[in-house]
Coordinates of C-alpha atoms in Angstrom, one line a residue:
X17 CA -31.7 -2.0 3.0
X18 CA -35.2 -2.7 4.3
X19 CA -38.0 -3.7 2.0
X20 CA -38.8 -0.8 -0.2
X21 CA -35.7 1.2 1.0
X22 CA -33.0 -0.4 -1.1
X23 CA -29.8 1.6 -1.3
X24 CA -28.9 0.3 -4.7
X25 CA -31.9 -0.8 -6.6
X26 CA -30.9 -2.5 -9.9
X27 CA -27.3 -1.9 -9.0
X28 CA -27.4 1.9 -9.0
X29 CA -26.8 3.8 -5.8
X30 CA -29.9 5.6 -4.5
X31 CA -29.3 9.3 -5.4
X32 CA -30.3 10.4 -1.9
X33 CA -27.2 8.7 -0.6
X34 CA -23.9 10.5 -0.8
X35 CA -21.0 8.0 -1.1
X36 CA -17.9 8.4 1.0
X37 CA -15.1 10.1 -0.8
X38 CA -11.6 8.6 -1.2
X39 CA -8.2 10.1 -1.4
X40 CA -5.1 8.3 -2.6
X41 CA -2.4 8.5 0.1
X42 CA 0.2 6.1 -1.2
X43 CA 0.1 4.3 -4.5
X44 CA 2.4 1.3 -4.1
X45 CA 2.2 0.3 -7.7
X46 CA 2.6 3.6 -9.5
X47 CA 4.5 2.8 -12.6
X48 CA 6.1 6.3 -12.6
X49 CA 7.3 6.1 -9.1
X50 CA 8.5 2.5 -9.4
X51 CA 10.4 3.3 -12.6
X52 CA 12.5 5.8 -10.6
X53 CA 14.0 2.9 -8.8
X54 CA 14.1 0.5 -11.7
X55 CA 11.0 -1.5 -10.7
X56 CA 8.0 -2.3 -12.9
X57 CA 4.7 -4.1 -12.8
X58 CA 5.0 -6.0 -16.1
X59 CA 3.0 -9.1 -14.9
X60 CA 0.6 -9.4 -17.8
X61 CA 1.2 -12.1 -20.4
X62 CA 3.7 -11.2 -23.1
X63 CA 5.0 -8.3 -21.1
X64 CA 8.7 -7.4 -20.7
X65 CA 9.3 -9.0 -17.2
X66 CA 12.7 -8.8 -15.6
X67 CA 14.2 -9.4 -12.2
X68 CA 12.8 -6.0 -11.0
X69 CA 9.2 -6.9 -11.9
X70 CA 7.1 -6.8 -8.7
X71 CA 5.3 -10.0 -7.9
X72 CA 1.6 -10.0 -8.5
X73 CA 0.6 -9.3 -4.9
X74 CA 2.0 -7.5 -1.9
X75 CA 2.0 -9.8 1.2
X76 CA 3.3 -7.9 4.2
X77 CA 3.0 -4.3 5.4
X78 CA 4.1 -2.5 8.5
X79 CA 4.0 1.2 9.5
X80 CA 6.7 2.1 12.1
X81 CA 7.8 5.4 13.6
X82 CA 11.0 6.9 12.1
X83 CA 13.1 7.3 15.2
X84 CA 16.0 8.9 13.2
X85 CA 14.1 12.2 13.3
X86 CA 12.5 14.1 16.2
X87 CA 9.3 14.7 14.1
X88 CA 6.6 12.4 15.5
X89 CA 4.8 12.5 12.1
X90 CA 7.6 10.8 10.2
X91 CA 7.1 7.0 9.6
X92 CA 8.5 4.2 7.5
X93 CA 6.0 2.1 5.5
X94 CA 7.6 -1.3 4.9
X95 CA 6.1 -3.5 2.2
X96 CA 7.3 -7.0 1.5
X97 CA 6.4 -9.8 -0.9
X98 CA 7.9 -13.1 -1.8
X99 CA 8.7 -14.3 -5.3
X100 CA 5.9 -16.9 -5.5
X101 CA 8.6 -19.4 -6.4
X102 CA 9.0 -17.5 -9.8
X103 CA 12.6 -18.5 -10.2
X104 CA 14.5 -20.8 -12.5
X105 CA 16.6 -22.0 -9.6
X106 CA 14.0 -22.5 -6.9
X107 CA 14.1 -25.9 -5.2
X108 CA 11.5 -27.4 -2.8
X109 CA 10.1 -30.7 -1.6
X110 CA 7.3 -32.2 -3.5
X111 CA 4.6 -34.3 -1.9
X112 CA 6.8 -37.4 -2.0
X113 CA 9.6 -35.6 -0.2
X114 CA 11.8 -35.4 -3.2
X115 CA 13.7 -32.1 -4.0
X116 CA 12.4 -30.7 -7.3
X117 CA 13.1 -27.6 -9.2
X118 CA 9.7 -26.9 -10.7
X119 CA 7.1 -29.0 -8.9
X120 CA 4.0 -27.5 -10.6
X121 CA 5.4 -27.5 -14.1
X122 CA 4.4 -23.9 -14.6
X123 CA 6.3 -21.6 -16.9
X124 CA 9.0 -19.7 -15.0
X125 CA 9.0 -16.4 -16.7
X126 CA 11.7 -17.2 -19.2
X127 CA 14.1 -18.3 -16.5
X128 CA 14.1 -14.9 -14.8
X129 CA 14.8 -15.0 -11.1
X130 CA 12.4 -12.9 -9.0
X131 CA 13.9 -12.3 -5.6
X132 CA 11.7 -11.7 -2.6
X133 CA 11.4 -7.9 -2.2
X134 CA 11.3 -5.6 0.8
X135 CA 10.4 -2.0 0.0
X136 CA 10.7 0.9 2.4
X137 CA 8.7 4.2 1.9
X138 CA 9.4 7.3 4.0
X139 CA 6.0 8.9 4.8
X140 CA 4.8 11.8 6.9
X141 CA 1.4 11.4 8.5
X142 CA -0.2 14.6 9.7
X143 CA -3.1 13.9 12.0
X144 CA -6.3 15.7 11.3
X145 CA -7.1 18.2 14.1
X146 CA -9.7 16.7 16.4
X147 CA -13.0 18.6 16.6
X148 CA -12.5 19.0 20.3
X149 CA -9.3 20.9 19.7
X150 CA -11.0 23.1 17.1
X151 CA -13.8 23.9 19.6
X152 CA -11.2 24.7 22.3
X153 CA -9.3 27.0 19.9
X154 CA -12.5 28.7 18.8
X155 CA -13.5 29.3 22.5
X156 CA -10.0 30.6 23.2
X157 CA -10.4 33.0 20.3
X158 CA -13.7 34.3 21.8
X159 CA -12.1 34.8 25.2
X160 CA -9.2 36.8 23.7
X161 CA -11.6 39.0 21.7
X162 CA -13.6 39.8 24.9
X163 CA -10.5 41.0 26.7
X164 CA -9.9 43.8 24.2

């Protein structure tokens, strides 16, 4: 972005630059997929929230090998989030050390209890062949052709 070589003059990407492409691998908040399990993302005001409404943000994520299968490309994606104290029955200490039910005075989603949630996704991750492997396989193909 040197002087006279701006990549986005006036907020528009320079047409000589090809932006990186993106591909969706896992959509953790797909309304269609969540509905299969009774979950929803009804977090907007005046929406039909219930105890299966996901909290507004996901807070923990881990990708671990699935050791229940011999396939090394199988994994579990664990996703967790807390309830942001969105519960009619949450209790905590306030600054004075007194146990209170609703220390901030915020509305509590019509007394719906949002439990902390831990979701598990089964995923298969197929690694992209490395270019060195492709070169090796191409060379092997040439050697095999010459032997004929």
